[in-house]
Short mmCIF file of C-alpha atoms (C1' of nucleotides) in Angstrom, two decimals:
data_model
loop_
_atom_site.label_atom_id
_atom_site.label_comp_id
_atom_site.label_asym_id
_atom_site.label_seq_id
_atom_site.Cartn_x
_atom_site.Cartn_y
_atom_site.Cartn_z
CA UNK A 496 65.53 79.26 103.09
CA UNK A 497 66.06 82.82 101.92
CA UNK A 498 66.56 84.61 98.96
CA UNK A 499 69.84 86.30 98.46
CA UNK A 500 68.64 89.85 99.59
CA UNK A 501 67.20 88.54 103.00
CA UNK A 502 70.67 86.30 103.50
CA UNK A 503 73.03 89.68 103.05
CA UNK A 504 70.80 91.45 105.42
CA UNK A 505 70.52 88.68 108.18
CA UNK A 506 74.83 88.54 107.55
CA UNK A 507 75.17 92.20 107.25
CA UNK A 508 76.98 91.46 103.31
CA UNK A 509 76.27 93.51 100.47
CA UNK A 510 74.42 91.32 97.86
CA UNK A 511 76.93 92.03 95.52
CA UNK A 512 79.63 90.73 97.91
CA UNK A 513 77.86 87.12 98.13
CA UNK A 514 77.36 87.13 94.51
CA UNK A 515 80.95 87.86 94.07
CA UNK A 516 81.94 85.38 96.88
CA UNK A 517 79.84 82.95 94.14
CA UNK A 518 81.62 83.96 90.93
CA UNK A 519 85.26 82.79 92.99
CA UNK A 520 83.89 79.70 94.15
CA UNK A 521 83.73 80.27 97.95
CA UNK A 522 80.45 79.44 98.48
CA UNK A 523 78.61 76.74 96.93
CA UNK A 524 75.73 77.70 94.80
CA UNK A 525 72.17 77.01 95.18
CA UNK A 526 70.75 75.69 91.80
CA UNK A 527 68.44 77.97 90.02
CA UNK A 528 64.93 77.03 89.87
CA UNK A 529 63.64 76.56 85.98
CA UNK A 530 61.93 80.28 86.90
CA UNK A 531 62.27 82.28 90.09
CA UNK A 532 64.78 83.42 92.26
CA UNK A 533 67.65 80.91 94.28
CA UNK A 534 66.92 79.61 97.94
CA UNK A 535 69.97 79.97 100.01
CA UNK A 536 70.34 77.34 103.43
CA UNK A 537 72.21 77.62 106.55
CA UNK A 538 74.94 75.47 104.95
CA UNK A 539 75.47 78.45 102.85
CA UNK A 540 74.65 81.52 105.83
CA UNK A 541 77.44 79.16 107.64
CA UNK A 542 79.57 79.53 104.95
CA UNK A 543 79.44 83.31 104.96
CA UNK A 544 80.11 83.41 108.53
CA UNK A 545 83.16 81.48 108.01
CA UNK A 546 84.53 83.69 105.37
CA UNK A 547 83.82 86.80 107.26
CA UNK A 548 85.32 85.56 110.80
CA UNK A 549 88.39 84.14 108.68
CA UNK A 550 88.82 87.96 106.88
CA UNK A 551 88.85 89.21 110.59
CA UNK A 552 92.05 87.18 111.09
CA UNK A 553 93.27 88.49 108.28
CA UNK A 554 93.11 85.69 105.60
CA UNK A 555 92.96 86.61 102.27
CA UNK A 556 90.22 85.22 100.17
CA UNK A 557 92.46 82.99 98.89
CA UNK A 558 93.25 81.75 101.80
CA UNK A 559 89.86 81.39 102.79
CA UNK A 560 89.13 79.29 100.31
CA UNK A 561 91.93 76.92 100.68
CA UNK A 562 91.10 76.33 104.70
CA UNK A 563 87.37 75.83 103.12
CA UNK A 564 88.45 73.04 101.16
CA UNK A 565 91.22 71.53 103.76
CA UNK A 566 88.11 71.01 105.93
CA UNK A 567 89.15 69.11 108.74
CA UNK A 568 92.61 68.63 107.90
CA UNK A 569 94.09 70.15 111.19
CA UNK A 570 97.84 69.47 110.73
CA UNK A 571 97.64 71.47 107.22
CA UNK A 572 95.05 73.95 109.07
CA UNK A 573 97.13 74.52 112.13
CA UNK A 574 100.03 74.89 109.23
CA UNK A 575 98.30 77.73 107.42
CA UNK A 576 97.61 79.59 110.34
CA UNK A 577 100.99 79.62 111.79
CA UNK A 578 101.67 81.09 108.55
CA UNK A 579 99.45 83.73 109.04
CA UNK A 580 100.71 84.39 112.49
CA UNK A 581 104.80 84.60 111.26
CA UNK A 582 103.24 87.32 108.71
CA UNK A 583 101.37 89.38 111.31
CA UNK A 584 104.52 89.11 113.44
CA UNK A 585 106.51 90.69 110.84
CA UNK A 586 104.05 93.11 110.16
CA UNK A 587 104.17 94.04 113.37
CA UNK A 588 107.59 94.74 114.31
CA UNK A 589 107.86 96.59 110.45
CA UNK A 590 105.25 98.97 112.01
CA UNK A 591 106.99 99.11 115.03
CA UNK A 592 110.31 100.22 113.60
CA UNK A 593 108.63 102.80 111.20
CA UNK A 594 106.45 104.10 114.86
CA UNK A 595 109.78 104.71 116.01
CA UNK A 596 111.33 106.77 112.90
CA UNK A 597 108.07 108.91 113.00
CA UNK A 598 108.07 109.47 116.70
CA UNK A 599 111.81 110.55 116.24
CA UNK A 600 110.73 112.83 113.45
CA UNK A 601 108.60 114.23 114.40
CA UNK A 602 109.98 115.27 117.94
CA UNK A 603 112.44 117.31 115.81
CA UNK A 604 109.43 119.24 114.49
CA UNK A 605 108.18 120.43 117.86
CA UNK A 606 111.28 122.96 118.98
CA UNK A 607 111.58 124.28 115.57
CA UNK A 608 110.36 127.94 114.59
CA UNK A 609 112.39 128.12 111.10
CA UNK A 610 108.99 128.79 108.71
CA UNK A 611 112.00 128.06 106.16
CA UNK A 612 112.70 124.64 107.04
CA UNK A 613 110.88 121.56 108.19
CA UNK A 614 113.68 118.75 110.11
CA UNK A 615 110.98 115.94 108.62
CA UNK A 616 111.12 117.25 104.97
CA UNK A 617 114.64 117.68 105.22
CA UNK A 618 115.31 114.29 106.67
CA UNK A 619 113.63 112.68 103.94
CA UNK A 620 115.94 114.36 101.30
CA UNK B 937 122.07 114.47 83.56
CA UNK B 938 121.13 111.27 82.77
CA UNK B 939 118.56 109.43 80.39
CA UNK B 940 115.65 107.72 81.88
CA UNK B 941 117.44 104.20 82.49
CA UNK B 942 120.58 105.65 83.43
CA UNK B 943 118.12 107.36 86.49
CA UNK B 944 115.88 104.48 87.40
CA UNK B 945 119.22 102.58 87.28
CA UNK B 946 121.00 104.39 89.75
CA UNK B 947 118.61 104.92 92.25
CA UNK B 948 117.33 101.05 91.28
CA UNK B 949 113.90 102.33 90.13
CA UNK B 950 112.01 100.57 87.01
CA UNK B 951 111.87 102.90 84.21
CA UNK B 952 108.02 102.34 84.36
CA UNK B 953 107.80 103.26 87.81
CA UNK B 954 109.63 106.76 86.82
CA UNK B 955 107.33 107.18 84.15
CA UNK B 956 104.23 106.72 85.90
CA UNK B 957 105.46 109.20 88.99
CA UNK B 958 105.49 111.55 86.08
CA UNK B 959 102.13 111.20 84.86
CA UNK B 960 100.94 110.98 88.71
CA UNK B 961 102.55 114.61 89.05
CA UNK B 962 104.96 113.42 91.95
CA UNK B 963 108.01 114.63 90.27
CA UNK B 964 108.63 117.65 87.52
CA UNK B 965 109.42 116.29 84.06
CA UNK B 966 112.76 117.73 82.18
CA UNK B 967 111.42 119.49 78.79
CA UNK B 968 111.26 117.04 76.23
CA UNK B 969 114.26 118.24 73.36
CA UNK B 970 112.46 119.48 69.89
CA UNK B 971 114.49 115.98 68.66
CA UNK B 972 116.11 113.03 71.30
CA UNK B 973 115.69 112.18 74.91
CA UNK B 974 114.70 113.96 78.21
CA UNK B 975 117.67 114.18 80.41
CA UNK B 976 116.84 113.93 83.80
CA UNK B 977 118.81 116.60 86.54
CA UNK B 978 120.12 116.07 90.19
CA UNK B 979 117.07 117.68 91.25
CA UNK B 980 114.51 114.86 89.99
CA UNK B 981 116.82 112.22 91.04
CA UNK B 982 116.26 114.14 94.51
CA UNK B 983 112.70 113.79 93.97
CA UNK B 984 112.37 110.18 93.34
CA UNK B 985 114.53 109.67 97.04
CA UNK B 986 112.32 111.84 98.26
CA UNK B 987 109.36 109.66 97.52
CA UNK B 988 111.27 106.23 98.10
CA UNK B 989 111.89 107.07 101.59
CA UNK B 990 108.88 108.54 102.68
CA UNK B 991 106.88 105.20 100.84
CA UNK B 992 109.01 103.19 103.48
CA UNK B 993 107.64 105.16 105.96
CA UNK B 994 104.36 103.98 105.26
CA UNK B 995 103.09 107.33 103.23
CA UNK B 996 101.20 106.92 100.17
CA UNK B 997 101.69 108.56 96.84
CA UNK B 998 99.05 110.67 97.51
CA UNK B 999 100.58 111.98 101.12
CA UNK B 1000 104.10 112.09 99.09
CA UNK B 1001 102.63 114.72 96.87
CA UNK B 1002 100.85 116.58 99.65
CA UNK B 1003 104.66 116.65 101.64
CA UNK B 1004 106.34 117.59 99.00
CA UNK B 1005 103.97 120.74 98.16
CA UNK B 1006 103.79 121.77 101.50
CA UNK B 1007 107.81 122.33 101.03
CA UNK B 1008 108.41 123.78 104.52
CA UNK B 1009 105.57 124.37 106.37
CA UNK B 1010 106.02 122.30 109.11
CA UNK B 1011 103.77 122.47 110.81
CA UNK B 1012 101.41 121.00 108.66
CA UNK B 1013 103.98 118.35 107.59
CA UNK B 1014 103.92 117.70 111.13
CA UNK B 1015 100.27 117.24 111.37
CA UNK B 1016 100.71 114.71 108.68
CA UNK B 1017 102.72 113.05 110.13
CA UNK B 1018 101.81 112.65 113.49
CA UNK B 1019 98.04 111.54 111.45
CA UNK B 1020 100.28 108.87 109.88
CA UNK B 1021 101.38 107.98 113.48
CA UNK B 1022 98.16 106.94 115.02
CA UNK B 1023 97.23 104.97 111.63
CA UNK B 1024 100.43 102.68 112.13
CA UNK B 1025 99.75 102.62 116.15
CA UNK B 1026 96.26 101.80 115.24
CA UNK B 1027 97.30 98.96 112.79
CA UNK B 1028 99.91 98.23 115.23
CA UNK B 1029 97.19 97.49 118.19
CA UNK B 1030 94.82 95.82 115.41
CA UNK B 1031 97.82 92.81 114.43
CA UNK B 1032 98.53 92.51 117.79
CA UNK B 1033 94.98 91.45 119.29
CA UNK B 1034 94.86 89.05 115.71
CA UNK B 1035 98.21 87.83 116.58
CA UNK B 1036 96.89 86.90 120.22
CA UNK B 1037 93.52 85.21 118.38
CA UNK B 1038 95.50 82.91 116.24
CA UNK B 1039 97.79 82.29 119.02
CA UNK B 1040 95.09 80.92 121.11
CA UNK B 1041 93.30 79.08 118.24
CA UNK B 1042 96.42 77.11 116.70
CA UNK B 1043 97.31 76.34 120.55
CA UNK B 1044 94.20 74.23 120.81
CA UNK B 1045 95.07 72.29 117.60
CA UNK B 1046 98.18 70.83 119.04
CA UNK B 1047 97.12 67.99 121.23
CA UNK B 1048 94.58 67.66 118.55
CA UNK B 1049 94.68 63.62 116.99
CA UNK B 1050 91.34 63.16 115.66
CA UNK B 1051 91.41 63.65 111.93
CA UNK B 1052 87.90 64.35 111.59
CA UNK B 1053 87.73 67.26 113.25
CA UNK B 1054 89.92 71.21 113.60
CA UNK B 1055 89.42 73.40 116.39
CA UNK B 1056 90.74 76.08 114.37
CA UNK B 1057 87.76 75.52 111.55
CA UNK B 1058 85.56 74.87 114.12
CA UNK B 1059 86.26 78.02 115.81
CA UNK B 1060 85.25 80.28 113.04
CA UNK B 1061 82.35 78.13 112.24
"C1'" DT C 52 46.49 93.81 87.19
"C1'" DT C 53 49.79 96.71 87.68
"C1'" DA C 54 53.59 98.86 89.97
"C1'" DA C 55 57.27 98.40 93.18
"C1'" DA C 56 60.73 95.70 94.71
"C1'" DC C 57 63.56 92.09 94.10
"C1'" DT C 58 66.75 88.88 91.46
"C1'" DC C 59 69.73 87.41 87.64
"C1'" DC C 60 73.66 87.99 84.80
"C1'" DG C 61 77.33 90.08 82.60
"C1'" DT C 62 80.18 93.73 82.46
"C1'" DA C 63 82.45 97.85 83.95
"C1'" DC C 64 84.39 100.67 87.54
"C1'" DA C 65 87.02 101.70 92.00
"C1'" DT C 66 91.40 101.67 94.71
"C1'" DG C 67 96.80 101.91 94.98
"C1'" DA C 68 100.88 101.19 92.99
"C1'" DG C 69 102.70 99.96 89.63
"C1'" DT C 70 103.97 96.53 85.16
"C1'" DA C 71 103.60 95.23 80.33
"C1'" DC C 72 103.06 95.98 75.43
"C1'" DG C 73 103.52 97.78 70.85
"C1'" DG C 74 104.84 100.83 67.37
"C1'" DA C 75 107.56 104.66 66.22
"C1'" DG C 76 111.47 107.57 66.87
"C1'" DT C 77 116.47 108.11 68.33
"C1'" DC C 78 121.14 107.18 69.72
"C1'" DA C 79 125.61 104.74 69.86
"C1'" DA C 80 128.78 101.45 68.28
"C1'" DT C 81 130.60 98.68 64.72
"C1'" DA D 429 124.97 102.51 57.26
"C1'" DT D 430 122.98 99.26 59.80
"C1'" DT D 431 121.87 96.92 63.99
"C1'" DG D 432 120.76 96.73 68.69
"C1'" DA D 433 119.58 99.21 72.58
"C1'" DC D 434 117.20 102.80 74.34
"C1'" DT D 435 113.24 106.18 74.72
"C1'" DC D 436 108.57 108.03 73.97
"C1'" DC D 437 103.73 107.69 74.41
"C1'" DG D 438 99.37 105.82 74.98
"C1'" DT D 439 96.86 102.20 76.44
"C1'" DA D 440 95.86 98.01 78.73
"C1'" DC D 441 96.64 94.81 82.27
"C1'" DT D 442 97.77 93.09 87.20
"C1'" DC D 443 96.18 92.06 92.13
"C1'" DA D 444 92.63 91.96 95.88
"C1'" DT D 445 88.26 92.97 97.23
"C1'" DG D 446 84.66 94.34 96.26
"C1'" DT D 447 80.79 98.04 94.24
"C1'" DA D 448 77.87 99.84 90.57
"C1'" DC D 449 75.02 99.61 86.49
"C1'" DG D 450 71.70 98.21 83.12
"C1'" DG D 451 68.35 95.43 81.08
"C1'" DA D 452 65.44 91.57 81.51
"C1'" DG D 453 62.81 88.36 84.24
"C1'" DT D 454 60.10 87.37 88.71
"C1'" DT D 455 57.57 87.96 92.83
"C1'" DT D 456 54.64 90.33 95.92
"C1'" DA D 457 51.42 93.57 97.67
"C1'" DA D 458 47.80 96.81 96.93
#
DNA sequence: TTAAACTCCGTACATGAGTACGGAGTCAAT
DNA sequence: ATTGACTCCGTACTCATGTACGGAGTTTAA
């Protein structure tokens, strides 16, 4: 059991990131004791570790929080993620088409001694 | 010359959007009339494609008004440029190892038939 | 016992790129 | 001349993901 300081530290979070992880209902809360300060388990720490290896993948927090609450539900899980993968594919091949229009550009930079003209500038007119 | 929806009309821009390129300083503003409406040149409607196509080359408003002060010096707008290069490359190699990650992880969920448990959760628990 | 450090809570601020709103002025068509 | 559409301007709000701040309560160590 830890107090909310100790947990960031031992997860590498900002305090202020768990408490706002809280305030949108990703994490469960520990009750607060009549006086003092909350005790946070390794239900919650596991919790956190989920969220943060699930940001890595590139959920959103939204997402996060549905896959939370889907639990074990791997058909709607497996779902969700293929989802996710479609996206990064697109992603992908967007980047990889505008790599491509910047390499090209660019190249047309590298013969050119005009101080009056730029071929990238221009090309975006 | 045109009025501010006849502009954001024919180059399919939101008035709104216009407006706030103005206060961002992206694009010169016609001299408001003593009495009526600004009326918008060639030259700001050259402006605004300006910006459009360099956003879909993946340069922020910020790096729009840098490019389009550094007018012809190429050489800098090719530094720029090649900076936005390895950011996209960079993103580029970052989606692709994620892509590979989920690829693996919703791979193990297909043979899966017990309800009660995900290999996808489980593999960010 | 007292000061430092920590926690709690609510609220505000940050970023980037806009969108929305409301009241007042203006223009164009009927 | 009036109505509807358009513009102007300032301000506030949106989304996602946090970070920062300030005052009050609590715990801990010297």
């Amino acid at each position: 059991m830890k107090t909310i300081g100790k947990l960031a530290q031992s997860l590498n979070l900002n305090v202020e990131t768990i408490r706002f992880y809280e305030r949108e209902g990703l994490i469960t809360q520990p009750t607060k004791p009549i006086s003092g300060y909350r005790q946070y388990d390794e239900t919650i720490a596991g919790q956190l570790r989920f969220i943060t290896k699930a940001k890595m993948l590139g959920f959103t927090l939204k997402e996060i929080k549905s896959l939370m609450s889907m639990d074990n539900d791997c058909a709607q899980v497996e779902l969700l993620s293929r989802q996710k993968l479609a996206i990064i594919r697109e992603k992908i091949s967007d980047l990889q088409r505008l790599e491509k229009v910047i390499v090209d550009m660019t190249n047309t930079c590298i013969q050119n001694d005009d101080p009056t003209y730029c071929p990238i500038i221009d090309s975006l007119k």
